[in-house]
XYZ file of N, CA and C in Angstrom:
483
model
N -17.337 -15.561 -19.252
C -17.769 -14.358 -20.193
C -16.529 -13.278 -19.850
N -16.263 -12.384 -20.813
C -15.197 -11.448 -20.667
C -15.906 -10.221 -20.209
N -15.068 -9.369 -19.443
C -15.696 -8.026 -18.899
C -15.546 -6.953 -19.779
N -16.205 -6.910 -21.094
C -16.005 -5.943 -21.932
C -17.127 -4.875 -21.925
N -18.335 -5.275 -21.426
C -19.479 -4.322 -21.492
C -19.600 -3.900 -20.123
N -19.397 -2.428 -19.902
C -19.515 -1.670 -18.612
C -20.644 -0.758 -18.452
N -21.223 -0.772 -17.233
C -22.429 0.183 -17.099
C -22.151 1.024 -16.156
N -22.613 2.317 -16.120
C -22.650 3.245 -15.019
C -23.690 2.713 -13.805
N -23.194 2.440 -12.668
C -24.074 1.754 -11.623
C -25.012 2.973 -11.076
N -24.554 4.155 -11.408
C -25.367 5.370 -10.674
C -25.008 5.571 -9.336
N -23.940 4.793 -8.790
C -23.422 5.103 -7.380
C -22.120 5.702 -7.494
N -21.726 6.295 -6.245
C -20.432 6.908 -6.347
C -19.699 6.492 -4.980
N -18.399 6.559 -4.973
C -17.735 6.551 -3.738
C -17.627 7.833 -3.000
N -17.219 7.663 -1.741
C -17.387 8.740 -0.881
C -16.682 10.133 -1.301
N -15.590 10.021 -1.985
C -14.748 11.118 -2.463
C -14.056 10.913 -3.692
N -13.852 11.759 -4.586
C -13.210 11.567 -5.944
C -11.691 11.210 -5.623
N -11.188 10.263 -6.251
C -9.663 9.815 -6.044
C -9.233 9.478 -7.481
N -7.837 9.597 -7.369
C -6.939 9.151 -8.442
C -5.680 8.446 -7.775
N -4.991 7.701 -8.365
C -3.682 7.210 -7.990
C -3.855 6.806 -6.497
N -4.584 5.829 -6.194
C -4.898 5.476 -4.832
C -4.607 3.974 -4.607
N -4.533 3.603 -3.462
C -4.257 2.125 -3.013
C -5.696 1.595 -2.527
N -5.937 0.352 -2.992
C -7.098 -0.221 -2.514
C -6.768 -1.690 -2.001
N -7.644 -2.201 -1.069
C -7.313 -3.594 -0.607
C -8.584 -3.998 0.133
N -8.921 -5.312 0.052
C -9.846 -6.094 0.684
C -9.305 -6.483 1.970
N -10.077 -5.922 3.300
C -9.476 -6.400 4.369
C -10.723 -6.963 5.202
N -10.714 -8.277 5.536
C -11.936 -8.830 6.364
C -13.171 -8.592 5.350
N -14.167 -8.065 5.817
C -15.451 -7.909 4.965
C -15.722 -6.541 4.436
N -14.549 -5.846 4.224
C -14.619 -4.402 3.668
C -13.576 -4.245 2.528
N -13.885 -3.474 1.637
C -13.004 -2.960 0.719
C -12.633 -1.557 1.103
N -11.279 -1.284 1.062
C -10.802 0.050 1.517
C -10.073 0.833 0.226
N -10.331 2.132 0.284
C -9.475 2.969 -0.552
C -8.818 3.940 0.297
N -7.448 3.819 0.268
C -6.530 4.501 1.245
C -6.185 5.896 0.553
N -6.815 7.064 0.617
C -6.517 8.130 0.283
C -6.002 8.239 -1.212
N -5.055 9.002 -1.695
C -4.748 9.072 -2.981
C -4.075 10.370 -3.438
N -4.008 10.608 -4.588
C -3.301 11.898 -5.062
C -4.021 13.212 -4.655
N -5.292 13.016 -4.543
C -6.057 14.344 -4.323
C -6.757 14.344 -3.037
N -6.635 13.200 -2.172
C -7.485 13.241 -0.924
C -6.580 12.283 0.139
N -6.798 12.617 1.426
C -6.198 11.612 2.516
C -7.152 10.781 3.033
N -8.597 11.021 2.570
C -9.619 10.271 3.072
C -9.417 8.608 3.041
N -9.823 7.939 4.025
C -9.901 6.515 3.910
C -11.514 6.073 3.814
N -11.664 5.448 2.654
C -13.075 5.074 2.297
C -13.339 3.482 2.494
N -14.537 3.197 2.674
C -14.669 1.724 2.683
C -16.039 1.324 2.318
N -16.280 0.123 1.789
C -17.647 -0.446 1.488
C -17.680 -1.933 1.826
N -18.714 -2.461 2.283
C -18.813 -3.761 2.711
C -18.626 -4.536 1.345
N -18.010 -5.701 1.434
C -17.810 -6.682 0.299
C -19.305 -6.978 -0.222
N -20.099 -7.378 0.724
C -21.527 -7.593 0.386
C -22.161 -6.390 -0.343
N -21.874 -5.169 -0.247
C -22.510 -4.227 -0.993
C -21.546 -3.140 -1.494
N -20.675 -3.657 -2.490
C -19.512 -2.781 -3.000
C -19.907 -1.511 -3.721
N -21.248 -1.079 -3.869
C -21.547 -0.058 -4.503
C -21.956 1.025 -3.422
N -21.800 0.765 -2.202
C -22.332 1.653 -1.062
C -21.060 2.042 -0.094
N -20.566 3.192 -0.439
C -19.155 3.562 0.076
C -19.484 4.640 1.196
N -18.613 4.711 2.338
C -18.622 5.878 3.142
C -17.232 6.301 3.651
N -17.233 7.373 4.079
C -16.068 7.986 4.664
C -15.818 7.305 6.098
N -14.602 6.751 6.353
C -14.497 6.051 7.728
C -14.282 7.108 8.918
N -14.063 8.379 8.440
C -13.620 9.307 9.326
C -12.102 9.422 9.711
N -11.308 8.507 9.120
C -9.975 8.485 9.333
C -9.250 9.001 8.019
N -7.945 9.251 8.219
C -7.254 9.918 7.033
C -5.909 9.221 7.104
N -5.229 9.187 5.915
C -3.822 8.693 5.731
C -2.927 9.930 6.268
N -1.635 9.571 6.552
C -0.799 10.524 7.051
C -0.650 11.855 6.108
N -0.834 11.707 4.712
C -0.610 12.767 3.828
C -1.325 12.200 2.531
N -1.526 13.181 1.580
C -1.920 12.805 0.179
C -0.951 12.385 -0.695
N -0.954 11.525 -1.483
C 0.197 11.119 -2.359
C -0.349 10.136 -3.391
N 0.141 10.045 -4.588
C -0.309 9.237 -5.553
C 0.855 8.235 -6.071
N 0.525 7.094 -6.599
C 1.654 6.293 -7.084
C 2.263 5.404 -6.217
N 1.746 5.249 -5.034
C 2.355 4.429 -3.890
C 2.109 2.944 -4.202
N 2.803 2.069 -3.552
C 2.770 0.704 -3.626
C 2.221 0.181 -2.187
N 1.367 -0.939 -2.326
C 0.692 -1.484 -1.156
C 0.938 -2.981 -1.002
N 1.195 -3.414 0.229
C 1.454 -4.835 0.295
C 0.918 -5.400 1.856
N 0.628 -6.356 1.982
C 0.274 -7.014 3.288
C 1.502 -7.913 3.582
N 2.040 -7.721 4.838
C 3.064 -8.613 5.343
C 2.737 -8.923 6.755
N 2.592 -10.282 6.959
C 2.143 -10.692 8.295
C 0.739 -10.140 8.781
N 0.806 -9.433 9.790
C -0.577 -8.801 10.308
C -0.537 -7.242 9.980
N 0.316 -6.789 9.102
C 0.395 -5.332 8.686
C 0.073 -5.119 7.373
N -0.318 -3.917 7.137
C -0.487 -3.280 5.715
C 0.702 -2.193 5.634
N 1.406 -2.214 4.565
C 2.512 -1.363 4.224
C 2.059 -0.471 3.049
N 2.435 0.747 3.013
C 2.392 1.542 1.932
C 3.711 2.167 1.612
N 4.291 1.991 0.380
C 5.632 2.525 0.281
C 5.772 3.594 -0.713
N 6.507 4.714 -0.502
C 6.725 5.660 -1.421
C 5.581 6.621 -1.876
N 5.750 6.915 -3.090
C 4.397 7.904 -3.568
C 5.321 9.023 -4.201
N 4.385 9.892 -4.643
C 5.129 11.133 -5.464
C 5.978 11.818 -4.503
N 7.316 11.740 -5.003
C 8.472 12.427 -4.286
C 8.758 11.872 -2.885
N 8.186 10.890 -2.572
C 8.251 10.314 -1.211
C 9.093 9.174 -0.921
N 9.847 8.943 0.155
C 10.489 7.688 0.441
C 9.810 7.008 1.703
N 8.685 7.568 1.999
C 8.103 7.195 3.325
C 7.456 5.764 3.235
N 7.521 5.004 4.391
C 7.042 3.722 4.539
C 5.988 3.898 5.660
N 4.637 3.544 5.394
C 3.541 3.769 6.285
C 3.043 2.252 6.598
N 2.504 2.135 7.917
C 1.987 0.781 8.343
C 0.783 0.921 9.142
N -0.064 -0.063 9.005
C -1.310 -0.108 9.595
C -1.671 -1.560 9.950
N -2.208 -1.934 11.032
C -2.437 -3.204 11.543
C -3.627 -3.702 10.635
N -3.703 -4.933 10.291
C -4.891 -5.571 9.653
C -6.087 -5.469 10.472
N -5.912 -5.511 11.759
C -7.119 -5.401 12.564
C -7.572 -3.904 12.742
N -6.889 -3.059 12.393
C -7.310 -1.551 12.335
C -6.720 -0.870 11.037
N -7.329 -1.051 10.094
C -6.699 -0.320 8.758
C -7.059 0.958 8.568
N -7.543 1.671 9.416
C -7.780 2.999 9.445
C -6.812 4.001 10.268
N -5.876 3.348 11.038
C -5.030 4.036 11.929
C -3.581 3.659 11.267
N -2.949 4.617 10.762
C -1.658 4.514 9.993
C -0.429 5.236 10.754
N 0.643 4.735 10.739
C 1.854 5.437 11.288
C 2.923 5.519 10.196
N 3.619 6.495 10.356
C 4.879 6.823 9.476
C 5.959 5.982 10.088
N 6.656 5.108 9.515
C 7.720 4.485 10.033
C 9.003 5.486 9.893
N 10.002 5.240 10.820
C 11.227 6.063 10.817
C 12.034 5.612 9.602
N 11.870 4.320 9.291
C 12.674 3.859 8.157
C 11.954 4.235 6.962
N 12.948 4.555 5.853
C 12.402 5.028 4.496
C 12.970 4.262 3.462
N 12.598 4.365 2.253
C 13.067 3.781 0.967
C 14.371 4.570 0.606
N 15.305 3.860 -0.025
C 16.555 4.510 -0.375
C 16.450 5.586 -1.450
N 15.231 5.678 -2.092
C 15.031 6.941 -2.962
C 13.483 7.089 -3.077
N 13.110 8.217 -3.497
C 11.680 8.493 -3.879
C 11.258 7.547 -4.944
N 10.065 6.944 -4.809
C 9.519 5.882 -5.558
C 8.110 6.146 -5.820
N 7.640 6.348 -6.916
C 6.120 6.177 -7.248
C 6.099 5.510 -8.596
N 4.844 4.871 -8.841
C 4.411 4.147 -9.910
C 5.471 2.938 -10.136
N 5.991 2.320 -9.097
C 6.852 1.285 -9.286
C 5.930 -0.092 -9.194
N 6.512 -1.087 -9.449
C 5.878 -2.436 -9.320
C 6.436 -3.008 -8.151
N 5.573 -3.714 -7.219
C 5.958 -4.235 -6.081
C 5.678 -5.756 -6.092
N 6.604 -6.643 -5.654
C 6.194 -7.985 -5.563
C 6.929 -8.605 -4.143
N 6.283 -9.580 -3.578
C 6.798 -10.245 -2.483
C 7.053 -11.672 -2.862
N 8.365 -11.971 -2.878
C 8.676 -13.341 -3.086
C 9.607 -14.005 -2.192
N 9.144 -14.947 -1.691
C 9.824 -15.629 -0.429
C 9.907 -14.759 0.695
N 11.054 -14.365 1.144
C 11.471 -13.630 2.262
C 11.836 -12.187 1.775
N 11.632 -11.889 0.558
C 12.063 -10.428 0.113
C 10.797 -9.737 -0.396
N 10.815 -8.350 -0.206
C 10.001 -7.402 -0.923
C 10.923 -6.642 -2.087
N 10.285 -6.669 -3.185
C 11.041 -6.024 -4.268
C 10.168 -4.764 -4.908
N 10.899 -3.732 -5.305
C 10.342 -2.567 -5.853
C 11.184 -2.633 -7.261
N 10.336 -2.552 -8.403
C 10.819 -2.643 -9.726
C 10.601 -1.283 -10.358
N 11.505 -0.675 -10.861
C 11.401 0.590 -11.756
C 10.543 1.706 -11.033
N 9.656 2.238 -11.734
C 9.062 3.396 -11.238
C 9.650 4.770 -11.505
N 9.489 5.819 -10.687
C 9.836 7.031 -10.932
C 10.570 7.566 -9.610
N 11.764 8.170 -9.793
C 12.521 8.782 -8.600
C 12.874 10.080 -8.984
N 12.091 10.824 -9.835
C 12.485 12.075 -10.550
C 12.624 11.949 -12.019
N 12.872 10.653 -12.447
C 12.921 10.175 -13.936
C 12.392 8.716 -13.785
N 11.934 8.367 -14.797
C 11.557 6.907 -15.025
C 12.797 6.117 -14.709
N 12.780 5.027 -13.983
C 13.953 4.207 -13.704
C 13.712 2.717 -13.936
N 14.826 2.117 -14.027
C 14.805 0.616 -14.254
C 15.518 -0.039 -12.924
N 15.597 0.711 -11.913
C 16.324 0.081 -10.672
C 15.497 -0.880 -10.020
N 16.134 -1.790 -9.326
C 15.456 -2.767 -8.523
C 15.886 -2.765 -7.117
N 14.932 -2.337 -6.120
C 15.212 -2.377 -4.734
C 14.725 -3.586 -4.119
N 15.406 -4.160 -3.032
C 14.867 -5.231 -2.259
C 15.169 -5.091 -0.689
N 14.386 -5.739 0.054
C 14.645 -5.854 1.449
C 14.109 -7.111 1.946
N 14.857 -7.617 2.992
C 14.517 -8.957 3.622
C 13.447 -8.618 4.583
N 12.329 -9.590 4.657
C 11.218 -9.444 5.637
C 11.771 -10.119 6.858
N 11.750 -9.363 7.969
C 12.023 -9.993 9.224
C 10.807 -10.736 9.831
N 11.041 -12.064 9.913
C 10.059 -12.905 10.271
C 9.876 -13.173 11.812
N 10.921 -12.890 12.571
C 10.930 -13.161 14.022
C 11.080 -14.663 14.390
N 10.507 -14.936 15.524
C 10.537 -16.417 15.897
C 9.286 -17.049 15.623
N 9.232 -18.384 15.730
C 8.142 -19.115 15.286
C 6.791 -18.752 16.104
N 7.004 -18.375 17.262
C 5.950 -18.039 18.310
C 5.523 -16.717 17.922
N 6.078 -15.795 17.265
C 5.514 -14.373 16.981
C 4.515 -14.525 15.881
N 3.454 -13.751 15.979
C 2.386 -13.741 14.998
C 2.518 -12.520 14.189
N 3.382 -11.421 14.516
C 3.272 -10.284 13.679
C 4.648 -10.188 13.033
N 4.743 -9.531 11.778
C 5.910 -9.257 11.054
C 6.293 -7.667 11.263
N 7.544 -7.488 11.554
C 7.793 -6.130 11.831
C 8.919 -5.686 10.803
N 8.497 -5.128 9.558
C 9.336 -4.724 8.644
C 10.350 -3.641 9.007
N 9.931 -2.781 9.976
C 10.788 -1.775 10.454
C 12.016 -2.175 11.174
N 12.003 -3.537 11.463
C 13.357 -4.126 12.026
C 14.318 -4.366 11.155
N 14.011 -4.382 9.963
C 15.071 -4.532 8.959
C 14.833 -3.614 7.748
N 15.248 -2.355 7.941
C 15.112 -1.326 6.830
C 16.231 -1.320 5.775
N 17.073 -2.164 5.690
C 18.039 -2.090 4.566
C 17.681 -2.617 3.350
N 17.362 -1.540 2.490
C 16.992 -1.758 0.967
C 18.208 -1.919 0.284
N 18.198 -2.922 -0.532
C 19.431 -3.102 -1.371
C 19.141 -2.785 -2.907
N 19.981 -2.079 -3.374
C 19.943 -1.655 -4.872
C 20.582 -2.845 -5.711
N 19.874 -3.432 -6.617
C 20.493 -4.328 -7.404
C 20.754 -3.763 -8.900
N 21.864 -4.166 -9.369
C 22.509 -3.561 -10.655
C 22.540 -4.867 -11.511
N 22.542 -4.485 -12.858
C 22.845 -5.363 -13.977
C 21.795 -6.476 -13.849
């Protein structure tokens, strides 16, 4: 069937949000802050209409960020006027750190794709709507390593033409 008929469930999430990132990690759906709040909220996948405040917060409020899972980490890139890259472990998605590495330009409302060994950011807004493409190579480490550390390769490349 097609998802054309919607109903109000009568339930709410823990706090009003817009321009947020969301992700299923294990048995939970997470909402990671947003433009109007830094609160991290979650609901069990088994009960997706029952949300709670985790008691943890994102490093800052910001909208229009991009989210990706690389190895054992969740990364959030950019946001309104931001070049920041944030990281949390999949085993603890409520504890975030701001990496010292940054994007080459402020980026929000961009499209993100992971293709092979690269992460791409397409377009977005860096003060004006842009058609730029940025990429970085994912550092995979050795075969015995189980984690990926994007911060070990912060060189973002701007593609032209």
